[in-house]
Amino acid sequence: MNEYKSYLISTGVKETWPKNKKSHLIFSSIAPLKKHPNKGFLYKGYDINKYHWDNKELLLKEFKYLENFYENLLKTLADFLNSIHKQNYSKNFWRILIGPWLGYTIFMFFDRWKNISSSVKKFKIDNVICLNINKNKILPYENADFFRRLTQNDMWNQYIYQSIYPEFLEKNKIKYLDLDDSILEEKLDTNYLTQKKGIRPQYKMNFFKKIIFNLPSFIGKKNYKYLIYRSYMGALNELKLSLKLNQFPILEINKDKYKSNKKKDDSLRRSLDTIFEAKNKFENFFVKSLKDHCPKVFIENFSDLVSFSNNSNLPEKPKVIFTANALWSDSFFMFHAARLKENKTKLIYGQHGGTYGIAQYSWLEEHEKKIADKYLTWGWSGTKTEKNVRRFYVLLKNNKYNWNKKKENLLVTMKHRRNYFQSPETSAAELFSDYIYYCTVFLNNISNSIKDKTILRFALKNAKLSQVDFYSQLENKFKFDNSKSFESACNSSRLIVNTTNSTTFCETLANNIPSILILNKKNHPLRENVKKYINLLEKNNIIFYESEKASKFVNKIWNNDVKNWWHNDNTQHAVREFQKNFANSSEDIVKQIINEIWQT
């Protein structure tokens, strides 16, 4: 009988999969699977648990609950951290410093919690295999460590899942195996989403530009009146902006020399267990998990942040901070910015994503609006109570697109994150299997002549088809190429096929580049005030909610009518209406930013 037992599987860590291939596997989600099981699957049988957020009404309700839980816990955690560090920082200070980590962690833990609770309800589970994981090894040092190294790592997710198992499974069903620390460390370093260290992608430079941007590293910046960092405007625009403000740009920040290796304080961390009065089992579980996951710079290594802020070559008393994406993963800069804000420096924050103002719910957008003194959108307005939200322009450089010798069909894909992580917003809670199926249907139905000219472009520089092709139907059928810049890729293409409502879609429309967008309507709920603009795009064949309709349209216009369709008066009207509200471009973005800085 033992050979037919069912095993609950939550990650791709193969040590937790049974050795007996006659076992029946219960996958708590599709996350453990790099590809959909096919006829070559080695186990006797399997079931895949249905995605718990298929119901978007339930998703919105639970997101709102999680946001409320976050706000309550943030206040309590802020009080705790103020106490242990003998500070009196405001809630907004701690929102800037710990908010991104805390918010993402709550949403991710809840997703894993729901995966297990629903699996246990739906399936008969005989056993689950766990590993004796050294919890000190999975403790992040700072936000960057958490976001870039751990969130998509199988071993980190395995630790979370097996922490949840005892909440739903009897002890006799949970089996533990030993795991050597050396193997653990090796597996923790395995993460295909980890970015290589070095200069940021938007700042790739020729030799001349490198000289210009490296010179400021020798110049003192402590007396700068403005702190401009990661503006999302491109290297040359950032250089122009800085020079017009009589200073040099701050391209990169050296923080490594301020990092220390302090011992984890288990006694202090255990006191986190009692700081919050939980209202349900999940909240109780999450609060009890804080001691094992709270980054060290928030507790033991807090003095590293203080030392960096006091001694690094950054402005000490600037009037204004302007950034578009520097306050998510760099705990050191986040601390410095939060500290400056406590001393009356104003923060201007710029939108840096395509779903902002469009998705029915976006926790990222809400977070950024709350921390900013002035929040600059790409064209949309805030609510009547959001006095700090201003209609502005796309913070991307203008691309020059011409129609000569356009041969390629460029299909832009999104990142594949096997474990739910990609921003807590309604449009991001889409199963990758659903998403890639939509893409596959489109690609399989375009004509052979267009297939030969189709280039697949992945958001990740070093991505491989095997890492994103969940249904294994695209391998060896299409070419993918990330060697060009996005601007160059567009300038080689007759048409851009966007497959997610993201920055690239807004960028192509802002620059009036012939583009379509394919979306699963069910998985991308919109705000009510947005629908009239999206409906106008749909009416003019720019947005498609059915992949086959999109492929038929592309087949129809490809040879002779792409230019005629795009420059049709009705099409251009739809584009202009979207541009004004969600992809508003400026001929002189530097001038516009300076005006906002001087008026702050």
Coordinates of C-alpha atoms in Angstrom, one line a residue:
M1 CA 0.0 0.0 0.0
N2 CA 2.9 2.4 0.8
E3 CA 3.9 2.6 -2.9
Y4 CA 0.6 4.4 -3.7
K5 CA 0.8 7.1 -1.1
S6 CA 0.0 10.7 -2.1
Y7 CA 2.6 13.4 -1.3
L8 CA 2.1 17.1 -1.1
I9 CA 4.7 19.0 -3.2
S10 CA 5.1 22.8 -2.8
T11 CA 8.4 23.6 -4.4
G12 CA 10.9 22.4 -7.0
V13 CA 13.3 21.1 -4.4
K14 CA 13.6 17.5 -5.6
E15 CA 14.8 16.3 -2.2
T16 CA 11.2 16.8 -1.0
W17 CA 9.7 14.7 -3.8
P18 CA 9.3 10.9 -3.1
K19 CA 11.8 8.5 -4.6
N20 CA 9.1 6.0 -5.3
K21 CA 7.8 6.9 -8.8
K22 CA 4.5 5.0 -8.1
S23 CA 3.6 7.8 -5.7
H24 CA 0.8 10.2 -6.5
L25 CA 1.8 13.9 -6.3
I26 CA -0.4 16.7 -5.1
F27 CA 1.1 20.0 -6.3
S28 CA -0.1 22.9 -4.1
S29 CA 0.3 25.2 -7.1
I30 CA 2.1 25.2 -10.4
A31 CA 5.2 26.7 -8.8
P32 CA 7.1 23.4 -8.4
L33 CA 6.8 22.8 -12.1
K34 CA 9.2 24.2 -14.6
K35 CA 7.0 22.8 -17.4
H36 CA 3.5 21.3 -17.4
P37 CA 3.6 17.5 -16.7
N38 CA 3.3 15.6 -20.0
K39 CA 3.5 12.0 -21.2
G40 CA 7.1 11.8 -20.0
F41 CA 6.2 12.6 -16.4
L42 CA 7.9 9.9 -14.2
Y43 CA 5.3 9.6 -11.4
K44 CA 2.2 7.4 -11.3
G45 CA -0.1 10.4 -11.2
Y46 CA -0.6 13.9 -10.1
D47 CA -3.1 16.7 -9.3
I48 CA -2.5 20.4 -9.5
N49 CA -4.3 22.5 -6.9
K50 CA -6.6 25.1 -8.5
Y51 CA -5.2 28.7 -8.2
H52 CA -6.9 30.3 -5.1
W53 CA -7.0 33.7 -6.8
D54 CA -8.9 32.7 -9.9
N55 CA -11.8 34.5 -8.5
K56 CA -10.8 38.2 -8.9
E57 CA -13.6 39.5 -6.6
L58 CA -12.2 37.3 -3.8
L59 CA -8.7 38.5 -4.8
L60 CA -9.6 42.1 -4.4
K61 CA -11.3 41.4 -1.0
E62 CA -8.3 39.6 0.3
F63 CA -5.9 42.2 -1.0
K64 CA -7.8 44.8 0.9
Y65 CA -7.7 42.7 4.0
L66 CA -3.9 42.2 3.7
E67 CA -3.4 45.9 3.2
N68 CA -5.3 46.6 6.4
F69 CA -3.3 43.9 8.2
Y70 CA -0.1 45.5 6.8
E71 CA -1.0 49.0 8.1
N72 CA -1.8 47.7 11.6
L73 CA 1.4 45.6 11.8
L74 CA 3.5 48.4 10.4
K75 CA 2.5 50.6 13.3
T76 CA 3.3 48.0 15.9
L77 CA 6.6 47.0 14.3
A78 CA 7.6 50.7 14.0
D79 CA 7.0 51.1 17.7
F80 CA 9.0 48.0 18.4
L81 CA 12.0 49.1 16.3
N82 CA 11.9 52.6 17.7
S83 CA 12.1 51.1 21.2
I84 CA 15.0 48.7 20.6
H85 CA 17.0 51.4 18.7
K86 CA 16.1 54.2 21.1
Q87 CA 14.6 56.3 18.4
N88 CA 11.4 58.3 17.8
Y89 CA 11.0 58.0 14.1
S90 CA 7.5 58.5 12.5
K91 CA 5.4 55.8 11.0
N92 CA 6.2 57.2 7.6
F93 CA 9.9 56.8 8.3
W94 CA 9.4 53.1 8.9
R95 CA 7.0 52.8 6.0
I96 CA 9.9 54.0 3.7
L97 CA 12.5 51.7 5.3
I98 CA 10.6 48.5 6.1
G99 CA 7.4 48.9 4.2
P100 CA 8.4 47.2 0.9
W101 CA 9.8 44.2 2.7
L102 CA 6.9 43.9 5.1
G103 CA 4.2 44.4 2.4
Y104 CA 5.6 41.9 -0.1
T105 CA 6.3 39.3 2.7
I106 CA 2.7 39.5 3.9
F107 CA 1.3 39.0 0.4
M108 CA 3.7 36.2 -0.4
F109 CA 3.1 34.3 2.9
F110 CA -0.6 34.6 2.5
D111 CA -0.4 33.1 -1.0
R112 CA 1.6 30.1 0.3
W113 CA -0.8 29.8 3.2
K114 CA -3.8 29.7 0.8
N115 CA -2.0 27.1 -1.4
I116 CA -1.6 24.7 1.5
S117 CA -5.0 25.3 3.2
S118 CA -6.9 24.7 -0.1
S119 CA -4.8 21.7 -1.0
V120 CA -5.5 20.0 2.3
K121 CA -9.2 20.7 1.9
K122 CA -9.4 19.3 -1.7
F123 CA -7.1 16.3 -1.6
K124 CA -6.2 13.3 0.5
I125 CA -2.6 13.8 1.5
D126 CA -0.7 10.9 3.1
N127 CA 2.8 12.5 3.5
V128 CA 4.9 15.6 3.0
I129 CA 8.7 15.5 3.0
C130 CA 10.5 18.4 4.7
L131 CA 14.1 19.3 5.2
N132 CA 16.0 20.3 8.3
I133 CA 17.0 23.7 7.1
N134 CA 19.4 25.9 9.0
K135 CA 17.1 29.0 9.4
N136 CA 20.0 31.3 9.9
K137 CA 21.0 30.7 6.3
I138 CA 17.7 32.0 4.9
L139 CA 17.7 35.2 6.9
P140 CA 18.1 38.2 4.6
Y141 CA 20.7 40.9 5.4
E142 CA 18.8 43.8 3.7
N143 CA 16.0 44.4 1.2
A144 CA 18.2 43.7 -1.8
D145 CA 19.1 40.3 -0.4
F146 CA 15.4 39.5 0.1
F147 CA 14.1 40.7 -3.3
R148 CA 16.9 39.5 -5.5
R149 CA 18.2 36.4 -3.9
L150 CA 15.4 34.8 -1.9
T151 CA 11.9 35.4 -3.1
Q152 CA 12.2 33.2 -6.2
N153 CA 14.6 30.7 -4.6
D154 CA 13.1 27.2 -4.2
M155 CA 14.9 26.5 -0.9
W156 CA 13.6 29.8 0.7
N157 CA 10.1 29.0 -0.4
Q158 CA 10.5 25.4 0.9
Y159 CA 11.3 26.8 4.3
I160 CA 8.1 29.0 4.3
Y161 CA 5.9 26.1 3.1
Q162 CA 7.2 23.6 5.6
S163 CA 6.6 26.2 8.3
I164 CA 3.0 26.3 7.3
Y165 CA 2.5 22.5 7.1
P166 CA 2.0 21.9 10.8
E167 CA -0.9 24.5 10.7
F168 CA -2.9 22.1 8.5
L169 CA -1.4 18.6 8.6
E170 CA -1.0 16.0 11.4
K171 CA 2.5 15.5 12.8
N172 CA 2.7 11.9 11.7
K173 CA 2.3 13.0 8.0
I174 CA 5.3 15.3 8.1
K175 CA 8.7 13.6 7.5
Y176 CA 12.0 15.4 7.9
L177 CA 15.3 14.7 6.1
D178 CA 18.7 16.2 7.1
L179 CA 20.2 18.8 4.7
D180 CA 23.9 19.7 4.8
D181 CA 24.6 23.4 5.1
S182 CA 26.9 23.3 2.1
I183 CA 24.1 21.9 -0.1
L184 CA 21.7 24.5 1.3
E185 CA 24.1 27.4 0.5
E186 CA 24.6 26.1 -3.0
K187 CA 20.8 25.9 -3.6
L188 CA 20.3 29.4 -2.1
D189 CA 22.6 30.7 -4.7
T190 CA 20.6 29.1 -7.5
N191 CA 18.1 31.7 -8.7
Y192 CA 17.6 32.5 -12.4
L193 CA 16.1 35.9 -11.5
T194 CA 19.2 37.1 -9.7
Q195 CA 20.7 40.1 -11.5
K196 CA 24.4 40.4 -12.1
K197 CA 26.2 43.0 -10.1
G198 CA 27.2 46.1 -11.9
I199 CA 25.9 49.1 -13.6
R200 CA 22.1 49.4 -14.0
P201 CA 20.7 48.3 -17.4
Q202 CA 19.5 51.7 -18.4
Y203 CA 23.0 53.1 -18.0
K204 CA 24.9 51.0 -20.5
M205 CA 27.5 53.4 -21.9
N206 CA 30.1 54.0 -24.5
F207 CA 33.6 54.9 -23.4
F208 CA 32.9 58.7 -23.5
K209 CA 29.8 58.4 -21.3
K210 CA 31.7 56.2 -18.8
I211 CA 34.3 59.0 -18.3
I212 CA 31.6 61.6 -17.8
F213 CA 29.7 59.5 -15.2
N214 CA 32.7 58.2 -13.3
L215 CA 34.2 61.7 -12.7
P216 CA 31.6 62.6 -10.1
S217 CA 32.7 59.8 -7.8
F218 CA 35.6 61.9 -6.8
I219 CA 33.5 65.0 -6.1
G220 CA 32.0 65.7 -2.7
K221 CA 28.2 65.6 -2.8
K222 CA 27.3 66.3 0.8
N223 CA 26.4 69.9 0.1
Y224 CA 24.2 69.2 -3.0
K225 CA 20.8 70.9 -2.8
Y226 CA 19.1 68.1 -4.6
L227 CA 19.4 64.3 -4.3
I228 CA 18.6 62.8 -7.7
Y229 CA 18.9 59.1 -7.9
R230 CA 17.5 56.4 -10.2
S231 CA 15.2 58.8 -12.0
Y232 CA 14.2 56.3 -14.7
M233 CA 14.9 59.0 -17.3
G234 CA 17.9 57.5 -18.9
A235 CA 21.6 58.4 -18.5
L236 CA 21.8 61.5 -20.6
N237 CA 18.6 63.0 -19.3
E238 CA 19.9 62.4 -15.7
L239 CA 23.1 64.1 -16.7
K240 CA 21.3 67.1 -18.2
L241 CA 19.1 67.4 -15.1
S242 CA 22.0 67.3 -12.7
L243 CA 24.0 69.8 -14.6
K244 CA 21.1 72.2 -14.8
L245 CA 20.9 72.0 -11.0
N246 CA 24.6 72.8 -10.8
Q247 CA 25.7 69.3 -9.6
F248 CA 26.9 66.0 -11.0
P249 CA 24.7 62.9 -11.2
I250 CA 24.8 60.3 -8.5
L251 CA 24.9 57.1 -10.6
E252 CA 25.8 54.4 -8.1
I253 CA 26.2 54.2 -4.3
N254 CA 28.9 52.3 -2.5
K255 CA 27.5 50.7 0.5
D256 CA 29.6 47.5 0.9
K257 CA 32.2 49.0 3.2
Y258 CA 29.4 49.8 5.7
K259 CA 28.2 46.3 6.0
S260 CA 29.2 44.3 9.1
N261 CA 28.6 40.8 10.2
K262 CA 26.9 41.0 13.6
K263 CA 25.6 37.9 15.3
K264 CA 21.9 37.2 15.1
D265 CA 20.2 38.1 18.4
D266 CA 17.7 35.3 19.0
S267 CA 16.5 36.5 22.3
L268 CA 15.6 40.0 20.9
R269 CA 14.0 38.4 17.9
R270 CA 11.8 36.1 20.0
S271 CA 10.2 39.2 21.5
L272 CA 8.6 39.9 18.1
D273 CA 6.3 37.0 18.8
T274 CA 4.2 39.1 21.3
I275 CA 4.2 42.6 19.7
F276 CA 0.9 42.1 17.8
E277 CA -2.5 40.8 18.8
A278 CA -3.5 38.5 15.9
K279 CA -7.1 38.2 14.8
N280 CA -6.8 34.8 13.0
K281 CA -4.6 31.8 12.4
F282 CA -2.8 33.4 9.5
E283 CA -1.9 36.6 11.4
N284 CA -0.7 34.6 14.3
F285 CA 1.5 32.4 12.0
F286 CA 2.9 35.5 10.2
V287 CA 3.8 37.4 13.4
K288 CA 5.5 34.2 14.8
S289 CA 7.5 34.0 11.6
L290 CA 8.9 37.5 11.8
K291 CA 11.8 36.5 14.0
D292 CA 13.1 34.2 11.2
H293 CA 12.6 36.6 8.3
C294 CA 13.1 40.2 9.4
P295 CA 16.3 41.5 7.6
K296 CA 19.2 42.0 9.9
V297 CA 19.6 45.7 9.0
F298 CA 16.3 46.3 10.7
I299 CA 17.5 44.7 14.0
E300 CA 21.1 43.6 14.6
N301 CA 22.7 45.7 11.9
F302 CA 20.8 48.9 12.2
S303 CA 24.0 50.7 13.0
D304 CA 25.3 49.8 9.5
L305 CA 22.5 52.0 8.1
V306 CA 23.3 54.8 10.5
S307 CA 27.0 54.7 9.6
F308 CA 26.2 54.8 5.9
S309 CA 23.9 57.8 6.3
N310 CA 26.4 59.7 8.3
N311 CA 29.5 59.0 6.3
S312 CA 28.6 58.2 2.7
N313 CA 29.1 60.7 -0.1
L314 CA 25.5 61.7 -0.3
P315 CA 23.7 65.1 0.3
E316 CA 23.2 65.8 4.0
K317 CA 20.5 68.5 3.8
P318 CA 19.0 68.5 0.3
K319 CA 15.8 70.5 -0.3
V320 CA 14.4 67.7 -2.5
I321 CA 14.8 64.0 -3.3
F322 CA 13.8 62.9 -6.7
T323 CA 13.6 59.3 -7.6
A324 CA 11.4 56.8 -9.5
N325 CA 12.5 53.4 -8.2
A326 CA 15.2 53.7 -5.5
L327 CA 13.0 53.1 -2.5
W328 CA 12.2 49.4 -2.9
S329 CA 15.2 47.2 -2.6
D330 CA 18.2 49.3 -1.4
S331 CA 17.8 49.5 2.4
F332 CA 20.8 51.8 2.8
F333 CA 19.4 54.5 0.4
M334 CA 15.9 54.0 1.9
F335 CA 17.2 54.7 5.4
H336 CA 19.0 57.8 4.2
A337 CA 16.0 59.1 2.3
A338 CA 13.7 58.3 5.2
R339 CA 16.0 60.2 7.6
L340 CA 16.2 63.2 5.3
K341 CA 12.4 63.3 5.1
E342 CA 12.2 63.3 8.9
N343 CA 14.3 66.5 8.7
K344 CA 11.9 68.2 6.3
T345 CA 13.5 67.3 2.9
K346 CA 10.7 66.8 0.4
L347 CA 10.3 63.6 -1.6
I348 CA 9.2 63.7 -5.3
Y349 CA 8.4 60.2 -6.5
G350 CA 7.9 59.3 -10.2
Q351 CA 5.8 56.5 -11.5
H352 CA 7.9 53.8 -13.0
G353 CA 5.4 51.1 -14.2
G354 CA 2.8 50.6 -16.8
T355 CA -0.1 49.2 -14.7
Y356 CA -0.1 52.2 -12.3
G357 CA -3.4 54.1 -12.6
I358 CA -4.9 51.3 -14.6
A359 CA -5.1 48.1 -12.6
Q360 CA -8.1 47.8 -10.3
Y361 CA -5.8 47.5 -7.3
S362 CA -2.1 48.2 -6.8
W363 CA -0.4 48.1 -3.5
L364 CA 2.8 49.4 -5.0
E365 CA 1.1 52.5 -6.2
E366 CA -0.6 53.0 -2.9
H367 CA 2.7 52.7 -1.1
E368 CA 4.5 55.1 -3.3
K369 CA 1.7 57.7 -3.1
K370 CA 1.8 57.5 0.7
I371 CA 5.5 58.1 1.1
A372 CA 5.8 61.0 -1.5
D373 CA 5.2 64.6 -0.9
K374 CA 4.6 64.9 -4.6
Y375 CA 3.8 61.9 -6.8
L376 CA 4.2 62.3 -10.6
T377 CA 2.0 60.1 -12.7
W378 CA 2.3 59.3 -16.4
G379 CA -0.9 61.3 -17.1
W380 CA -3.6 60.1 -14.8
S381 CA -5.1 62.0 -11.9
G382 CA -5.4 60.9 -8.3
T383 CA -8.6 61.0 -6.3
K384 CA -10.0 64.2 -4.8
T385 CA -8.3 63.4 -1.5
E386 CA -4.9 62.7 -3.1
K387 CA -3.6 66.2 -3.1
N388 CA 0.0 65.1 -3.7
V389 CA -0.7 63.2 -6.9
R390 CA 0.0 65.2 -10.1
R391 CA -0.5 64.5 -13.7
F392 CA 2.9 64.4 -15.4
Y393 CA 4.8 62.7 -18.2
V394 CA 6.4 59.3 -18.9
L395 CA 9.8 59.2 -17.3
L396 CA 11.3 57.6 -20.4
K397 CA 13.4 59.0 -23.2
N398 CA 11.6 59.7 -26.5
N399 CA 12.4 57.1 -29.2
K400 CA 12.6 58.0 -32.8
Y401 CA 10.7 55.5 -34.9
N402 CA 10.7 55.5 -38.7
W403 CA 9.0 53.2 -41.2
N404 CA 12.0 52.2 -43.4
K405 CA 12.8 48.6 -43.8
K406 CA 10.5 47.2 -41.1
K407 CA 10.7 43.4 -41.3
E408 CA 10.3 41.9 -37.9
N409 CA 7.3 41.1 -35.6
L410 CA 8.5 41.7 -32.1
L411 CA 6.6 39.9 -29.3
V412 CA 7.5 41.2 -25.8
T413 CA 7.0 38.8 -22.9
M414 CA 6.9 39.2 -19.2
K415 CA 9.1 37.7 -16.5
H416 CA 8.3 34.3 -15.3
R417 CA 8.3 34.1 -11.5
R418 CA 7.4 30.5 -10.5
N419 CA 6.4 31.6 -7.0
Y420 CA 3.8 34.4 -6.6
F421 CA 5.7 37.6 -6.1
Q422 CA 5.3 40.0 -9.0
S423 CA 3.9 43.0 -7.2
P424 CA 0.7 42.8 -5.1
E425 CA -1.8 44.1 -7.7
T426 CA -4.8 42.5 -9.3
S427 CA -3.2 42.3 -12.8
A428 CA -0.2 40.6 -11.4
A429 CA -2.0 37.7 -9.8
E430 CA -2.2 35.8 -13.1
L431 CA -0.9 32.2 -13.4
F432 CA 2.0 32.1 -15.7
S433 CA 0.5 29.0 -17.3
D434 CA -2.5 31.1 -18.3
Y435 CA -0.4 33.8 -19.6
I436 CA 2.0 31.7 -21.7
Y437 CA -1.0 29.8 -23.1
Y438 CA -2.4 33.1 -24.4
C439 CA 0.9 33.9 -26.0
T440 CA 1.1 30.4 -27.5
V441 CA -2.3 30.6 -29.1
F442 CA -1.4 33.8 -30.8
L443 CA 1.9 32.5 -32.0
N444 CA 0.5 29.3 -33.3
N445 CA -2.2 31.1 -35.4
I446 CA -0.1 33.8 -37.1
S447 CA 0.8 32.9 -40.7
N448 CA 4.0 31.0 -41.4
S449 CA 5.5 34.0 -43.2
I450 CA 5.0 36.1 -40.1
K451 CA 6.3 33.3 -37.8
D452 CA 9.6 33.4 -39.7
K453 CA 9.9 37.1 -38.9
T454 CA 8.8 36.9 -35.3
I455 CA 11.3 37.7 -32.5
L456 CA 10.5 36.9 -28.9
R457 CA 12.0 39.3 -26.5
F458 CA 12.2 38.5 -22.8
A459 CA 12.2 40.9 -19.9
L460 CA 15.3 39.1 -18.4
K461 CA 18.5 39.7 -20.2
N462 CA 19.8 36.2 -19.9
A463 CA 16.5 34.3 -20.1
K464 CA 16.2 31.0 -21.9
L465 CA 13.1 29.5 -23.5
S466 CA 13.2 26.7 -21.1
Q467 CA 12.7 29.1 -18.2
V468 CA 9.6 30.7 -19.5
D469 CA 7.9 28.2 -21.8
F470 CA 5.6 26.4 -19.4
Y471 CA 3.8 24.4 -22.1
S472 CA 6.9 23.4 -24.0
Q473 CA 5.3 24.5 -27.3
L474 CA 7.6 27.3 -28.3
E475 CA 11.0 25.7 -28.1
N476 CA 12.7 25.3 -31.4
K477 CA 9.8 27.1 -33.2
F478 CA 10.7 30.8 -32.6
K479 CA 13.7 32.9 -32.3
F480 CA 14.3 35.0 -29.2
D481 CA 16.8 37.8 -29.0
N482 CA 17.6 40.2 -26.2
S483 CA 20.8 41.5 -27.7
K484 CA 19.4 44.9 -28.8
S485 CA 18.1 47.7 -26.7
F486 CA 14.4 48.0 -26.7
E487 CA 14.6 51.1 -28.8
S488 CA 16.7 49.3 -31.5
A489 CA 14.4 46.3 -31.4
C490 CA 11.4 48.5 -32.0
N491 CA 13.2 50.2 -34.9
S492 CA 13.7 46.8 -36.5
S493 CA 10.0 45.8 -36.2
R494 CA 6.9 46.4 -38.3
L495 CA 4.7 45.7 -35.3
I496 CA 5.2 45.3 -31.5
V497 CA 3.0 42.7 -29.8
N498 CA 2.8 43.4 -26.1
T499 CA 1.6 40.6 -23.9
T500 CA 1.2 42.4 -20.6
N501 CA 0.0 45.8 -19.6
S502 CA 3.4 47.1 -18.5
T503 CA 6.0 49.7 -19.2
T504 CA 6.8 48.5 -22.7
F505 CA 3.1 48.9 -23.8
C506 CA 3.0 52.5 -22.4
E507 CA 6.4 53.2 -23.9
T508 CA 5.4 52.1 -27.4
L509 CA 2.2 54.1 -27.3
A510 CA 3.9 57.1 -25.9
N511 CA 6.2 57.1 -28.9
N512 CA 3.4 56.3 -31.3
I513 CA 4.9 53.0 -32.4
P514 CA 2.5 50.5 -34.0
S515 CA 1.6 48.1 -31.2
I516 CA -1.1 45.8 -30.0
L517 CA -1.7 44.3 -26.6
I518 CA -3.1 40.8 -25.9
L519 CA -4.6 40.3 -22.5
N520 CA -6.8 37.8 -20.6
K521 CA -9.6 40.1 -19.6
K522 CA -10.5 38.0 -16.5
N523 CA -7.0 38.3 -15.1
H524 CA -6.7 42.0 -15.6
P525 CA -9.5 43.9 -13.9
L526 CA -9.5 47.6 -14.5
R527 CA -10.6 50.7 -12.6
E528 CA -13.9 52.0 -13.7
N529 CA -12.6 55.4 -14.9
V530 CA -10.1 53.7 -17.2
K531 CA -12.5 51.4 -19.1
K532 CA -13.6 54.1 -21.6
Y533 CA -9.9 54.5 -22.8
I534 CA -9.3 50.8 -22.9
N535 CA -12.6 50.2 -24.8
L536 CA -11.5 52.8 -27.4
L537 CA -8.2 50.9 -27.9
E538 CA -10.1 47.6 -28.2
K539 CA -12.5 49.1 -30.8
N540 CA -9.5 50.2 -32.9
N541 CA -7.7 46.8 -32.7
I542 CA -5.0 47.9 -30.4
I543 CA -6.1 45.7 -27.4
F544 CA -7.3 42.1 -27.9
Y545 CA -8.9 39.9 -25.2
E546 CA -8.8 36.9 -27.5
S547 CA -5.5 35.6 -28.9
E548 CA -7.0 34.2 -32.1
K549 CA -8.7 37.5 -32.9
A550 CA -5.3 39.2 -32.5
S551 CA -3.5 36.7 -34.8
K552 CA -6.3 37.0 -37.5
F553 CA -5.9 40.8 -37.4
V554 CA -2.1 40.7 -37.6
N555 CA -2.4 38.2 -40.6
K556 CA -4.8 40.6 -42.3
I557 CA -2.7 43.8 -42.0
W558 CA 0.9 42.5 -42.1
N559 CA 1.8 42.8 -45.7
N560 CA 0.4 46.1 -46.7
D561 CA -1.8 47.7 -44.1
V562 CA 0.1 48.1 -40.8
K563 CA 1.0 51.7 -41.6
N564 CA -2.5 52.5 -42.9
W565 CA -4.2 51.0 -39.8
W566 CA -1.9 52.8 -37.4
H567 CA -2.2 56.2 -39.1
N568 CA -6.0 55.9 -39.5
D569 CA -7.7 58.9 -37.9
N570 CA -9.7 56.7 -35.5
T571 CA -6.7 54.6 -34.4
Q572 CA -4.7 57.8 -33.8
H573 CA -7.5 59.3 -31.8
A574 CA -7.6 56.2 -29.6
V575 CA -3.8 56.4 -29.2
R576 CA -3.9 60.1 -28.3
E577 CA -6.6 59.6 -25.6
F578 CA -4.5 56.8 -24.0
Q579 CA -1.4 58.9 -24.3
K580 CA -2.9 61.9 -22.5
N581 CA -4.0 59.8 -19.5
F582 CA -1.5 57.0 -19.2
A583 CA 1.5 57.6 -21.5
N584 CA 1.9 61.4 -21.7
S585 CA 5.2 62.3 -23.3
S586 CA 7.1 65.6 -23.2
E587 CA 9.5 67.1 -25.7
D588 CA 11.7 68.3 -22.7
I589 CA 11.2 66.0 -19.7
V590 CA 14.3 67.6 -18.0
K591 CA 12.6 71.0 -18.1
Q592 CA 9.4 69.6 -16.7
I593 CA 11.2 67.8 -13.8
I594 CA 13.1 71.0 -12.9
N595 CA 9.8 72.9 -12.8
E596 CA 8.4 70.4 -10.3
I597 CA 11.6 70.5 -8.2
W598 CA 11.6 74.3 -8.0
Q599 CA 7.9 74.4 -7.1
T600 CA 8.3 71.9 -4.3

